[in-house]
Amino acid sequence: MKTFKKYKQNLRVEGNKVYSYKTHVATINGSYLNKEDWNVGGRTQSPTTSKHINYVASTLNLWVK
């Protein structure tokens, strides 16, 4: 499991899966970070989740797909 300095409490990578809070939101596939469809309490988008995905991509030098 990998955690990050900036979002230490709520963002992690386990294997090739990116978790924002407890939700699988993206998958690392080679040099790409593929966004996953997710739904928590009827919500399918979140500014925080977008920040998390973009932060992981930037930190790990990945392209967001």
JSON list of N, CA, C and O in Angstrom, two decimals:
[
{"chain": "A", "resi": 1, "resn": "MET", "atom": "N", "xyz": [0.85, -1.18, 0.00]},
{"chain": "A", "resi": 1, "resn": "MET", "atom": "CA", "xyz": [0.00, 0.00, 0.00]},
{"chain": "A", "resi": 1, "resn": "MET", "atom": "C", "xyz": [0.89, 1.24, 0.00]},
{"chain": "A", "resi": 1, "resn": "MET", "atom": "O", "xyz": [1.86, 1.30, 0.73]},
{"chain": "A", "resi": 2, "resn": "LYS", "atom": "N", "xyz": [0.54, 2.21, -0.83]},
{"chain": "A", "resi": 2, "resn": "LYS", "atom": "CA", "xyz": [1.26, 3.47, -0.90]},
{"chain": "A", "resi": 2, "resn": "LYS", "atom": "C", "xyz": [0.33, 4.60, -0.47]},
{"chain": "A", "resi": 2, "resn": "LYS", "atom": "O", "xyz": [-0.81, 4.66, -0.91]},
{"chain": "A", "resi": 3, "resn": "THR", "atom": "N", "xyz": [0.83, 5.45, 0.41]},
{"chain": "A", "resi": 3, "resn": "THR", "atom": "CA", "xyz": [0.10, 6.66, 0.79]},
{"chain": "A", "resi": 3, "resn": "THR", "atom": "C", "xyz": [0.89, 7.86, 0.30]},
{"chain": "A", "resi": 3, "resn": "THR", "atom": "O", "xyz": [2.05, 7.74, -0.09]},
{"chain": "A", "resi": 4, "resn": "PHE", "atom": "N", "xyz": [0.26, 9.01, 0.35]},
{"chain": "A", "resi": 4, "resn": "PHE", "atom": "CA", "xyz": [0.87, 10.23, -0.16]},
{"chain": "A", "resi": 4, "resn": "PHE", "atom": "C", "xyz": [0.91, 11.29, 0.94]},
{"chain": "A", "resi": 4, "resn": "PHE", "atom": "O", "xyz": [0.01, 11.35, 1.78]},
{"chain": "A", "resi": 5, "resn": "LYS", "atom": "N", "xyz": [1.94, 12.14, 0.91]},
{"chain": "A", "resi": 5, "resn": "LYS", "atom": "CA", "xyz": [2.09, 13.17, 1.94]},
{"chain": "A", "resi": 5, "resn": "LYS", "atom": "C", "xyz": [0.89, 14.10, 2.01]},
{"chain": "A", "resi": 5, "resn": "LYS", "atom": "O", "xyz": [0.35, 14.35, 3.07]},
{"chain": "A", "resi": 6, "resn": "LYS", "atom": "N", "xyz": [0.47, 14.61, 0.85]},
{"chain": "A", "resi": 6, "resn": "LYS", "atom": "CA", "xyz": [-0.56, 15.65, 0.83]},
{"chain": "A", "resi": 6, "resn": "LYS", "atom": "C", "xyz": [-1.92, 15.16, 1.32]},
{"chain": "A", "resi": 6, "resn": "LYS", "atom": "O", "xyz": [-2.62, 15.86, 2.02]},
{"chain": "A", "resi": 7, "resn": "TYR", "atom": "N", "xyz": [-2.30, 13.97, 0.92]},
{"chain": "A", "resi": 7, "resn": "TYR", "atom": "CA", "xyz": [-3.62, 13.44, 1.29]},
{"chain": "A", "resi": 7, "resn": "TYR", "atom": "C", "xyz": [-3.46, 12.14, 2.06]},
{"chain": "A", "resi": 7, "resn": "TYR", "atom": "O", "xyz": [-4.15, 11.15, 1.80]},
{"chain": "A", "resi": 8, "resn": "LYS", "atom": "N", "xyz": [-2.59, 12.16, 3.04]},
{"chain": "A", "resi": 8, "resn": "LYS", "atom": "CA", "xyz": [-2.20, 10.95, 3.77]},
{"chain": "A", "resi": 8, "resn": "LYS", "atom": "C", "xyz": [-3.37, 10.16, 4.35]},
{"chain": "A", "resi": 8, "resn": "LYS", "atom": "O", "xyz": [-3.38, 8.94, 4.31]},
{"chain": "A", "resi": 9, "resn": "GLN", "atom": "N", "xyz": [-4.36, 10.84, 4.87]},
{"chain": "A", "resi": 9, "resn": "GLN", "atom": "CA", "xyz": [-5.49, 10.18, 5.52]},
{"chain": "A", "resi": 9, "resn": "GLN", "atom": "C", "xyz": [-6.46, 9.52, 4.55]},
{"chain": "A", "resi": 9, "resn": "GLN", "atom": "O", "xyz": [-7.05, 8.49, 4.87]},
{"chain": "A", "resi": 10, "resn": "ASN", "atom": "N", "xyz": [-6.66, 10.13, 3.38]},
{"chain": "A", "resi": 10, "resn": "ASN", "atom": "CA", "xyz": [-7.80, 9.73, 2.55]},
{"chain": "A", "resi": 10, "resn": "ASN", "atom": "C", "xyz": [-7.46, 9.24, 1.15]},
{"chain": "A", "resi": 10, "resn": "ASN", "atom": "O", "xyz": [-8.37, 9.01, 0.35]},
{"chain": "A", "resi": 11, "resn": "LEU", "atom": "N", "xyz": [-6.18, 9.06, 0.84]},
{"chain": "A", "resi": 11, "resn": "LEU", "atom": "CA", "xyz": [-5.79, 8.64, -0.50]},
{"chain": "A", "resi": 11, "resn": "LEU", "atom": "C", "xyz": [-4.72, 7.57, -0.40]},
{"chain": "A", "resi": 11, "resn": "LEU", "atom": "O", "xyz": [-3.76, 7.72, 0.35]},
{"chain": "A", "resi": 12, "resn": "ARG", "atom": "N", "xyz": [-4.91, 6.49, -1.17]},
{"chain": "A", "resi": 12, "resn": "ARG", "atom": "CA", "xyz": [-3.91, 5.42, -1.16]},
{"chain": "A", "resi": 12, "resn": "ARG", "atom": "C", "xyz": [-3.96, 4.64, -2.46]},
{"chain": "A", "resi": 12, "resn": "ARG", "atom": "O", "xyz": [-4.96, 4.67, -3.18]},
{"chain": "A", "resi": 13, "resn": "VAL", "atom": "N", "xyz": [-2.87, 3.95, -2.74]},
{"chain": "A", "resi": 13, "resn": "VAL", "atom": "CA", "xyz": [-2.79, 3.04, -3.88]},
{"chain": "A", "resi": 13, "resn": "VAL", "atom": "C", "xyz": [-2.48, 1.66, -3.32]},
{"chain": "A", "resi": 13, "resn": "VAL", "atom": "O", "xyz": [-1.54, 1.49, -2.55]},
{"chain": "A", "resi": 14, "resn": "GLU", "atom": "N", "xyz": [-3.30, 0.70, -3.70]},
{"chain": "A", "resi": 14, "resn": "GLU", "atom": "CA", "xyz": [-3.07, -0.70, -3.32]},
{"chain": "A", "resi": 14, "resn": "GLU", "atom": "C", "xyz": [-2.93, -1.49, -4.61]},
{"chain": "A", "resi": 14, "resn": "GLU", "atom": "O", "xyz": [-3.89, -1.60, -5.37]},
{"chain": "A", "resi": 15, "resn": "GLY", "atom": "N", "xyz": [-1.74, -2.01, -4.85]},
{"chain": "A", "resi": 15, "resn": "GLY", "atom": "CA", "xyz": [-1.48, -2.68, -6.13]},
{"chain": "A", "resi": 15, "resn": "GLY", "atom": "C", "xyz": [-1.57, -1.64, -7.23]},
{"chain": "A", "resi": 15, "resn": "GLY", "atom": "O", "xyz": [-0.83, -0.66, -7.23]},
{"chain": "A", "resi": 16, "resn": "ASN", "atom": "N", "xyz": [-2.53, -1.83, -8.13]},
{"chain": "A", "resi": 16, "resn": "ASN", "atom": "CA", "xyz": [-2.72, -0.84, -9.21]},
{"chain": "A", "resi": 16, "resn": "ASN", "atom": "C", "xyz": [-4.04, -0.07, -9.04]},
{"chain": "A", "resi": 16, "resn": "ASN", "atom": "O", "xyz": [-4.45, 0.65, -9.94]},
{"chain": "A", "resi": 17, "resn": "LYS", "atom": "N", "xyz": [-4.67, -0.20, -7.89]},
{"chain": "A", "resi": 17, "resn": "LYS", "atom": "CA", "xyz": [-5.95, 0.47, -7.64]},
{"chain": "A", "resi": 17, "resn": "LYS", "atom": "C", "xyz": [-5.77, 1.70, -6.75]},
{"chain": "A", "resi": 17, "resn": "LYS", "atom": "O", "xyz": [-5.07, 1.64, -5.75]},
{"chain": "A", "resi": 18, "resn": "VAL", "atom": "N", "xyz": [-6.43, 2.80, -7.16]},
{"chain": "A", "resi": 18, "resn": "VAL", "atom": "CA", "xyz": [-6.37, 4.05, -6.41]},
{"chain": "A", "resi": 18, "resn": "VAL", "atom": "C", "xyz": [-7.68, 4.19, -5.63]},
{"chain": "A", "resi": 18, "resn": "VAL", "atom": "O", "xyz": [-8.76, 4.06, -6.19]},
{"chain": "A", "resi": 19, "resn": "TYR", "atom": "N", "xyz": [-7.55, 4.45, -4.33]},
{"chain": "A", "resi": 19, "resn": "TYR", "atom": "CA", "xyz": [-8.70, 4.61, -3.45]},
{"chain": "A", "resi": 19, "resn": "TYR", "atom": "C", "xyz": [-8.76, 6.03, -2.90]},
{"chain": "A", "resi": 19, "resn": "TYR", "atom": "O", "xyz": [-7.76, 6.54, -2.38]},
{"chain": "A", "resi": 20, "resn": "SER", "atom": "N", "xyz": [-9.91, 6.66, -3.05]},
{"chain": "A", "resi": 20, "resn": "SER", "atom": "CA", "xyz": [-10.19, 7.94, -2.44]},
{"chain": "A", "resi": 20, "resn": "SER", "atom": "C", "xyz": [-11.16, 7.64, -1.31]},
{"chain": "A", "resi": 20, "resn": "SER", "atom": "O", "xyz": [-12.25, 7.11, -1.55]},
{"chain": "A", "resi": 21, "resn": "TYR", "atom": "N", "xyz": [-10.74, 7.91, -0.09]},
{"chain": "A", "resi": 21, "resn": "TYR", "atom": "CA", "xyz": [-11.45, 7.44, 1.10]},
{"chain": "A", "resi": 21, "resn": "TYR", "atom": "C", "xyz": [-11.51, 5.91, 0.98]},
{"chain": "A", "resi": 21, "resn": "TYR", "atom": "O", "xyz": [-10.48, 5.29, 0.90]},
{"chain": "A", "resi": 22, "resn": "LYS", "atom": "N", "xyz": [-12.64, 5.29, 0.91]},
{"chain": "A", "resi": 22, "resn": "LYS", "atom": "CA", "xyz": [-12.69, 3.82, 0.81]},
{"chain": "A", "resi": 22, "resn": "LYS", "atom": "C", "xyz": [-13.20, 3.36, -0.56]},
{"chain": "A", "resi": 22, "resn": "LYS", "atom": "O", "xyz": [-13.51, 2.19, -0.75]},
{"chain": "A", "resi": 23, "resn": "THR", "atom": "N", "xyz": [-13.27, 4.28, -1.51]},
{"chain": "A", "resi": 23, "resn": "THR", "atom": "CA", "xyz": [-13.85, 3.99, -2.82]},
{"chain": "A", "resi": 23, "resn": "THR", "atom": "C", "xyz": [-12.77, 3.85, -3.88]},
{"chain": "A", "resi": 23, "resn": "THR", "atom": "O", "xyz": [-11.90, 4.71, -4.01]},
{"chain": "A", "resi": 24, "resn": "HIS", "atom": "N", "xyz": [-12.84, 2.75, -4.65]},
{"chain": "A", "resi": 24, "resn": "HIS", "atom": "CA", "xyz": [-11.92, 2.53, -5.76]},
{"chain": "A", "resi": 24, "resn": "HIS", "atom": "C", "xyz": [-12.32, 3.49, -6.88]},
{"chain": "A", "resi": 24, "resn": "HIS", "atom": "O", "xyz": [-13.39, 3.36, -7.46]},
{"chain": "A", "resi": 25, "resn": "VAL", "atom": "N", "xyz": [-11.45, 4.48, -7.18]},
{"chain": "A", "resi": 25, "resn": "VAL", "atom": "CA", "xyz": [-11.81, 5.54, -8.14]},
{"chain": "A", "resi": 25, "resn": "VAL", "atom": "C", "xyz": [-10.99, 5.51, -9.42]},
{"chain": "A", "resi": 25, "resn": "VAL", "atom": "O", "xyz": [-11.38, 6.14, -10.41]},
{"chain": "A", "resi": 26, "resn": "ALA", "atom": "N", "xyz": [-9.86, 4.81, -9.43]},
{"chain": "A", "resi": 26, "resn": "ALA", "atom": "CA", "xyz": [-9.02, 4.77, -10.63]},
{"chain": "A", "resi": 26, "resn": "ALA", "atom": "C", "xyz": [-8.12, 3.54, -10.58]},
{"chain": "A", "resi": 26, "resn": "ALA", "atom": "O", "xyz": [-7.88, 2.97, -9.51]},
{"chain": "A", "resi": 27, "resn": "THR", "atom": "N", "xyz": [-7.64, 3.15, -11.76]},
{"chain": "A", "resi": 27, "resn": "THR", "atom": "CA", "xyz": [-6.75, 2.00, -11.89]},
{"chain": "A", "resi": 27, "resn": "THR", "atom": "C", "xyz": [-5.53, 2.41, -12.70]},
{"chain": "A", "resi": 27, "resn": "THR", "atom": "O", "xyz": [-5.67, 3.03, -13.76]},
{"chain": "A", "resi": 28, "resn": "ILE", "atom": "N", "xyz": [-4.36, 2.04, -12.21]},
{"chain": "A", "resi": 28, "resn": "ILE", "atom": "CA", "xyz": [-3.13, 2.31, -12.94]},
{"chain": "A", "resi": 28, "resn": "ILE", "atom": "C", "xyz": [-2.95, 1.20, -13.97]},
{"chain": "A", "resi": 28, "resn": "ILE", "atom": "O", "xyz": [-2.98, 0.02, -13.64]},
{"chain": "A", "resi": 29, "resn": "ASN", "atom": "N", "xyz": [-2.77, 1.61, -15.23]},
{"chain": "A", "resi": 29, "resn": "ASN", "atom": "CA", "xyz": [-2.59, 0.67, -16.33]},
{"chain": "A", "resi": 29, "resn": "ASN", "atom": "C", "xyz": [-1.42, 1.19, -17.17]},
{"chain": "A", "resi": 29, "resn": "ASN", "atom": "O", "xyz": [-1.61, 2.05, -18.01]},
{"chain": "A", "resi": 30, "resn": "GLY", "atom": "N", "xyz": [-0.22, 0.67, -16.91]},
{"chain": "A", "resi": 30, "resn": "GLY", "atom": "CA", "xyz": [0.97, 1.15, -17.61]},
{"chain": "A", "resi": 30, "resn": "GLY", "atom": "C", "xyz": [1.26, 2.59, -17.23]},
{"chain": "A", "resi": 30, "resn": "GLY", "atom": "O", "xyz": [1.39, 2.92, -16.07]},
{"chain": "A", "resi": 31, "resn": "SER", "atom": "N", "xyz": [1.29, 3.47, -18.24]},
{"chain": "A", "resi": 31, "resn": "SER", "atom": "CA", "xyz": [1.57, 4.88, -17.98]},
{"chain": "A", "resi": 31, "resn": "SER", "atom": "C", "xyz": [0.28, 5.71, -17.90]},
{"chain": "A", "resi": 31, "resn": "SER", "atom": "O", "xyz": [0.31, 6.93, -17.96]},
{"chain": "A", "resi": 32, "resn": "TYR", "atom": "N", "xyz": [-0.85, 5.01, -17.76]},
{"chain": "A", "resi": 32, "resn": "TYR", "atom": "CA", "xyz": [-2.15, 5.69, -17.69]},
{"chain": "A", "resi": 32, "resn": "TYR", "atom": "C", "xyz": [-2.83, 5.44, -16.34]},
{"chain": "A", "resi": 32, "resn": "TYR", "atom": "O", "xyz": [-2.65, 4.39, -15.72]},
{"chain": "A", "resi": 33, "resn": "LEU", "atom": "N", "xyz": [-3.63, 6.41, -15.95]},
{"chain": "A", "resi": 33, "resn": "LEU", "atom": "CA", "xyz": [-4.48, 6.28, -14.77]},
{"chain": "A", "resi": 33, "resn": "LEU", "atom": "C", "xyz": [-5.92, 6.34, -15.29]},
{"chain": "A", "resi": 33, "resn": "LEU", "atom": "O", "xyz": [-6.38, 7.39, -15.74]},
{"chain": "A", "resi": 34, "resn": "ASN", "atom": "N", "xyz": [-6.57, 5.20, -15.31]},
{"chain": "A", "resi": 34, "resn": "ASN", "atom": "CA", "xyz": [-7.94, 5.09, -15.85]},
{"chain": "A", "resi": 34, "resn": "ASN", "atom": "C", "xyz": [-8.95, 5.36, -14.74]},
{"chain": "A", "resi": 34, "resn": "ASN", "atom": "O", "xyz": [-8.98, 4.65, -13.73]},
{"chain": "A", "resi": 35, "resn": "LYS", "atom": "N", "xyz": [-9.80, 6.36, -14.96]},
{"chain": "A", "resi": 35, "resn": "LYS", "atom": "CA", "xyz": [-10.86, 6.66, -13.99]},
{"chain": "A", "resi": 35, "resn": "LYS", "atom": "C", "xyz": [-11.89, 5.54, -14.02]},
{"chain": "A", "resi": 35, "resn": "LYS", "atom": "O", "xyz": [-12.23, 5.01, -15.07]},
{"chain": "A", "resi": 36, "resn": "GLU", "atom": "N", "xyz": [-12.39, 5.18, -12.86]},
{"chain": "A", "resi": 36, "resn": "GLU", "atom": "CA", "xyz": [-13.42, 4.16, -12.73]},
{"chain": "A", "resi": 36, "resn": "GLU", "atom": "C", "xyz": [-14.77, 4.83, -12.50]},
{"chain": "A", "resi": 36, "resn": "GLU", "atom": "O", "xyz": [-14.84, 5.93, -11.96]},
{"chain": "A", "resi": 37, "resn": "ASP", "atom": "N", "xyz": [-15.83, 4.16, -12.93]},
{"chain": "A", "resi": 37, "resn": "ASP", "atom": "CA", "xyz": [-17.18, 4.62, -12.58]},
{"chain": "A", "resi": 37, "resn": "ASP", "atom": "C", "xyz": [-17.42, 4.24, -11.13]},
{"chain": "A", "resi": 37, "resn": "ASP", "atom": "O", "xyz": [-17.15, 3.12, -10.72]},
{"chain": "A", "resi": 38, "resn": "TRP", "atom": "N", "xyz": [-17.88, 5.18, -10.35]},
{"chain": "A", "resi": 38, "resn": "TRP", "atom": "CA", "xyz": [-18.15, 4.91, -8.94]},
{"chain": "A", "resi": 38, "resn": "TRP", "atom": "C", "xyz": [-19.42, 5.63, -8.53]},
{"chain": "A", "resi": 38, "resn": "TRP", "atom": "O", "xyz": [-19.86, 6.56, -9.19]},
{"chain": "A", "resi": 39, "resn": "ASN", "atom": "N", "xyz": [-20.01, 5.16, -7.45]},
{"chain": "A", "resi": 39, "resn": "ASN", "atom": "CA", "xyz": [-21.25, 5.73, -6.95]},
{"chain": "A", "resi": 39, "resn": "ASN", "atom": "C", "xyz": [-21.27, 5.56, -5.44]},
{"chain": "A", "resi": 39, "resn": "ASN", "atom": "O", "xyz": [-21.25, 4.45, -4.93]},
{"chain": "A", "resi": 40, "resn": "VAL", "atom": "N", "xyz": [-21.29, 6.68, -4.73]},
{"chain": "A", "resi": 40, "resn": "VAL", "atom": "CA", "xyz": [-21.37, 6.64, -3.27]},
{"chain": "A", "resi": 40, "resn": "VAL", "atom": "C", "xyz": [-22.54, 7.51, -2.86]},
{"chain": "A", "resi": 40, "resn": "VAL", "atom": "O", "xyz": [-22.54, 8.72, -3.10]},
{"chain": "A", "resi": 41, "resn": "GLY", "atom": "N", "xyz": [-23.53, 6.90, -2.29]},
{"chain": "A", "resi": 41, "resn": "GLY", "atom": "CA", "xyz": [-24.71, 7.63, -1.85]},
{"chain": "A", "resi": 41, "resn": "GLY", "atom": "C", "xyz": [-25.40, 8.40, -2.97]},
{"chain": "A", "resi": 41, "resn": "GLY", "atom": "O", "xyz": [-25.91, 9.49, -2.76]},
{"chain": "A", "resi": 42, "resn": "GLY", "atom": "N", "xyz": [-25.36, 7.83, -4.18]},
{"chain": "A", "resi": 42, "resn": "GLY", "atom": "CA", "xyz": [-26.00, 8.48, -5.32]},
{"chain": "A", "resi": 42, "resn": "GLY", "atom": "C", "xyz": [-25.11, 9.48, -6.04]},
{"chain": "A", "resi": 42, "resn": "GLY", "atom": "O", "xyz": [-25.46, 9.99, -7.09]},
{"chain": "A", "resi": 43, "resn": "ARG", "atom": "N", "xyz": [-23.94, 9.77, -5.50]},
{"chain": "A", "resi": 43, "resn": "ARG", "atom": "CA", "xyz": [-23.01, 10.71, -6.12]},
{"chain": "A", "resi": 43, "resn": "ARG", "atom": "C", "xyz": [-22.03, 9.97, -7.01]},
{"chain": "A", "resi": 43, "resn": "ARG", "atom": "O", "xyz": [-21.50, 8.94, -6.63]},
{"chain": "A", "resi": 44, "resn": "THR", "atom": "N", "xyz": [-21.80, 10.53, -8.20]},
{"chain": "A", "resi": 44, "resn": "THR", "atom": "CA", "xyz": [-20.86, 9.94, -9.14]},
{"chain": "A", "resi": 44, "resn": "THR", "atom": "C", "xyz": [-19.70, 10.88, -9.46]},
{"chain": "A", "resi": 44, "resn": "THR", "atom": "O", "xyz": [-18.84, 10.54, -10.26]},
{"chain": "A", "resi": 45, "resn": "GLN", "atom": "N", "xyz": [-19.70, 12.06, -8.85]},
{"chain": "A", "resi": 45, "resn": "GLN", "atom": "CA", "xyz": [-18.64, 13.03, -9.04]},
{"chain": "A", "resi": 45, "resn": "GLN", "atom": "C", "xyz": [-18.33, 13.69, -7.70]},
{"chain": "A", "resi": 45, "resn": "GLN", "atom": "O", "xyz": [-19.20, 13.78, -6.85]},
{"chain": "A", "resi": 46, "resn": "SER", "atom": "N", "xyz": [-17.10, 14.17, -7.59]},
{"chain": "A", "resi": 46, "resn": "SER", "atom": "CA", "xyz": [-16.71, 14.86, -6.37]},
{"chain": "A", "resi": 46, "resn": "SER", "atom": "C", "xyz": [-15.47, 15.70, -6.67]},
{"chain": "A", "resi": 46, "resn": "SER", "atom": "O", "xyz": [-14.51, 15.18, -7.25]},
{"chain": "A", "resi": 47, "resn": "PRO", "atom": "N", "xyz": [-15.46, 16.96, -6.27]},
{"chain": "A", "resi": 47, "resn": "PRO", "atom": "CA", "xyz": [-14.25, 17.77, -6.46]},
{"chain": "A", "resi": 47, "resn": "PRO", "atom": "C", "xyz": [-13.04, 17.18, -5.74]},
{"chain": "A", "resi": 47, "resn": "PRO", "atom": "O", "xyz": [-11.93, 17.21, -6.25]},
{"chain": "A", "resi": 48, "resn": "THR", "atom": "N", "xyz": [-13.27, 16.60, -4.57]},
{"chain": "A", "resi": 48, "resn": "THR", "atom": "CA", "xyz": [-12.16, 16.00, -3.82]},
{"chain": "A", "resi": 48, "resn": "THR", "atom": "C", "xyz": [-11.60, 14.80, -4.55]},
{"chain": "A", "resi": 48, "resn": "THR", "atom": "O", "xyz": [-10.39, 14.63, -4.66]},
{"chain": "A", "resi": 49, "resn": "THR", "atom": "N", "xyz": [-12.47, 13.96, -5.09]},
{"chain": "A", "resi": 49, "resn": "THR", "atom": "CA", "xyz": [-12.02, 12.79, -5.82]},
{"chain": "A", "resi": 49, "resn": "THR", "atom": "C", "xyz": [-11.23, 13.21, -7.06]},
{"chain": "A", "resi": 49, "resn": "THR", "atom": "O", "xyz": [-10.19, 12.62, -7.37]},
{"chain": "A", "resi": 50, "resn": "SER", "atom": "N", "xyz": [-11.68, 14.21, -7.75]},
{"chain": "A", "resi": 50, "resn": "SER", "atom": "CA", "xyz": [-10.95, 14.72, -8.91]},
{"chain": "A", "resi": 50, "resn": "SER", "atom": "C", "xyz": [-9.57, 15.20, -8.50]},
{"chain": "A", "resi": 50, "resn": "SER", "atom": "O", "xyz": [-8.58, 14.93, -9.20]},
{"chain": "A", "resi": 51, "resn": "LYS", "atom": "N", "xyz": [-9.47, 15.90, -7.39]},
{"chain": "A", "resi": 51, "resn": "LYS", "atom": "CA", "xyz": [-8.17, 16.35, -6.89]},
{"chain": "A", "resi": 51, "resn": "LYS", "atom": "C", "xyz": [-7.28, 15.16, -6.57]},
{"chain": "A", "resi": 51, "resn": "LYS", "atom": "O", "xyz": [-6.09, 15.16, -6.89]},
{"chain": "A", "resi": 52, "resn": "HIS", "atom": "N", "xyz": [-7.84, 14.15, -5.95]},
{"chain": "A", "resi": 52, "resn": "HIS", "atom": "CA", "xyz": [-7.07, 12.95, -5.61]},
{"chain": "A", "resi": 52, "resn": "HIS", "atom": "C", "xyz": [-6.53, 12.27, -6.87]},
{"chain": "A", "resi": 52, "resn": "HIS", "atom": "O", "xyz": [-5.35, 11.91, -6.93]},
{"chain": "A", "resi": 53, "resn": "ILE", "atom": "N", "xyz": [-7.38, 12.08, -7.86]},
{"chain": "A", "resi": 53, "resn": "ILE", "atom": "CA", "xyz": [-6.97, 11.41, -9.10]},
{"chain": "A", "resi": 53, "resn": "ILE", "atom": "C", "xyz": [-5.86, 12.20, -9.79]},
{"chain": "A", "resi": 53, "resn": "ILE", "atom": "O", "xyz": [-4.85, 11.65, -10.21]},
{"chain": "A", "resi": 54, "resn": "ASN", "atom": "N", "xyz": [-6.06, 13.51, -9.91]},
{"chain": "A", "resi": 54, "resn": "ASN", "atom": "CA", "xyz": [-5.05, 14.34, -10.57]},
{"chain": "A", "resi": 54, "resn": "ASN", "atom": "C", "xyz": [-3.74, 14.39, -9.78]},
{"chain": "A", "resi": 54, "resn": "ASN", "atom": "O", "xyz": [-2.66, 14.41, -10.38]},
{"chain": "A", "resi": 55, "resn": "TYR", "atom": "N", "xyz": [-3.83, 14.37, -8.47]},
{"chain": "A", "resi": 55, "resn": "TYR", "atom": "CA", "xyz": [-2.64, 14.37, -7.64]},
{"chain": "A", "resi": 55, "resn": "TYR", "atom": "C", "xyz": [-1.84, 13.07, -7.82]},
{"chain": "A", "resi": 55, "resn": "TYR", "atom": "O", "xyz": [-0.61, 13.10, -7.98]},
{"chain": "A", "resi": 56, "resn": "VAL", "atom": "N", "xyz": [-2.52, 11.94, -7.83]},
{"chain": "A", "resi": 56, "resn": "VAL", "atom": "CA", "xyz": [-1.84, 10.66, -8.05]},
{"chain": "A", "resi": 56, "resn": "VAL", "atom": "C", "xyz": [-1.18, 10.65, -9.42]},
{"chain": "A", "resi": 56, "resn": "VAL", "atom": "O", "xyz": [-0.01, 10.27, -9.56]},
{"chain": "A", "resi": 57, "resn": "ALA", "atom": "N", "xyz": [-1.90, 11.08, -10.44]},
{"chain": "A", "resi": 57, "resn": "ALA", "atom": "CA", "xyz": [-1.36, 11.11, -11.80]},
{"chain": "A", "resi": 57, "resn": "ALA", "atom": "C", "xyz": [-0.11, 11.98, -11.86]},
{"chain": "A", "resi": 57, "resn": "ALA", "atom": "O", "xyz": [0.92, 11.59, -12.43]},
{"chain": "A", "resi": 58, "resn": "SER", "atom": "N", "xyz": [-0.17, 13.14, -11.26]},
{"chain": "A", "resi": 58, "resn": "SER", "atom": "CA", "xyz": [0.96, 14.07, -11.26]},
{"chain": "A", "resi": 58, "resn": "SER", "atom": "C", "xyz": [2.15, 13.50, -10.50]},
{"chain": "A", "resi": 58, "resn": "SER", "atom": "O", "xyz": [3.29, 13.52, -10.97]},
{"chain": "A", "resi": 59, "resn": "THR", "atom": "N", "xyz": [1.89, 12.97, -9.32]},
{"chain": "A", "resi": 59, "resn": "THR", "atom": "CA", "xyz": [2.95, 12.43, -8.47]},
{"chain": "A", "resi": 59, "resn": "THR", "atom": "C", "xyz": [3.64, 11.22, -9.09]},
{"chain": "A", "resi": 59, "resn": "THR", "atom": "O", "xyz": [4.85, 11.07, -9.00]},
{"chain": "A", "resi": 60, "resn": "LEU", "atom": "N", "xyz": [2.86, 10.37, -9.75]},
{"chain": "A", "resi": 60, "resn": "LEU", "atom": "CA", "xyz": [3.42, 9.14, -10.33]},
{"chain": "A", "resi": 60, "resn": "LEU", "atom": "C", "xyz": [3.72, 9.27, -11.82]},
{"chain": "A", "resi": 60, "resn": "LEU", "atom": "O", "xyz": [4.05, 8.29, -12.48]},
{"chain": "A", "resi": 61, "resn": "ASN", "atom": "N", "xyz": [3.61, 10.49, -12.37]},
{"chain": "A", "resi": 61, "resn": "ASN", "atom": "CA", "xyz": [3.89, 10.74, -13.78]},
{"chain": "A", "resi": 61, "resn": "ASN", "atom": "C", "xyz": [3.02, 9.89, -14.71]},
{"chain": "A", "resi": 61, "resn": "ASN", "atom": "O", "xyz": [3.53, 9.20, -15.60]},
{"chain": "A", "resi": 62, "resn": "LEU", "atom": "N", "xyz": [1.72, 9.92, -14.49]},
{"chain": "A", "resi": 62, "resn": "LEU", "atom": "CA", "xyz": [0.78, 9.15, -15.30]},
{"chain": "A", "resi": 62, "resn": "LEU", "atom": "C", "xyz": [-0.14, 10.07, -16.08]},
{"chain": "A", "resi": 62, "resn": "LEU", "atom": "O", "xyz": [-0.38, 11.20, -15.69]},
{"chain": "A", "resi": 63, "resn": "TRP", "atom": "N", "xyz": [-0.64, 9.58, -17.20]},
{"chain": "A", "resi": 63, "resn": "TRP", "atom": "CA", "xyz": [-1.63, 10.28, -18.00]},
{"chain": "A", "resi": 63, "resn": "TRP", "atom": "C", "xyz": [-3.02, 9.86, -17.52]},
{"chain": "A", "resi": 63, "resn": "TRP", "atom": "O", "xyz": [-3.27, 8.67, -17.34]},
{"chain": "A", "resi": 64, "resn": "VAL", "atom": "N", "xyz": [-3.93, 10.80, -17.34]},
{"chain": "A", "resi": 64, "resn": "VAL", "atom": "CA", "xyz": [-5.30, 10.47, -16.90]},
{"chain": "A", "resi": 64, "resn": "VAL", "atom": "C", "xyz": [-6.13, 10.16, -18.14]},
{"chain": "A", "resi": 64, "resn": "VAL", "atom": "O", "xyz": [-6.12, 10.89, -19.12]},
{"chain": "A", "resi": 65, "resn": "LYS", "atom": "N", "xyz": [-6.85, 9.05, -18.06]},
{"chain": "A", "resi": 65, "resn": "LYS", "atom": "CA", "xyz": [-7.71, 8.60, -19.16]},
{"chain": "A", "resi": 65, "resn": "LYS", "atom": "C", "xyz": [-9.14, 8.57, -18.70]},
{"chain": "A", "resi": 65, "resn": "LYS", "atom": "O", "xyz": [-9.46, 8.17, -17.63]}
]
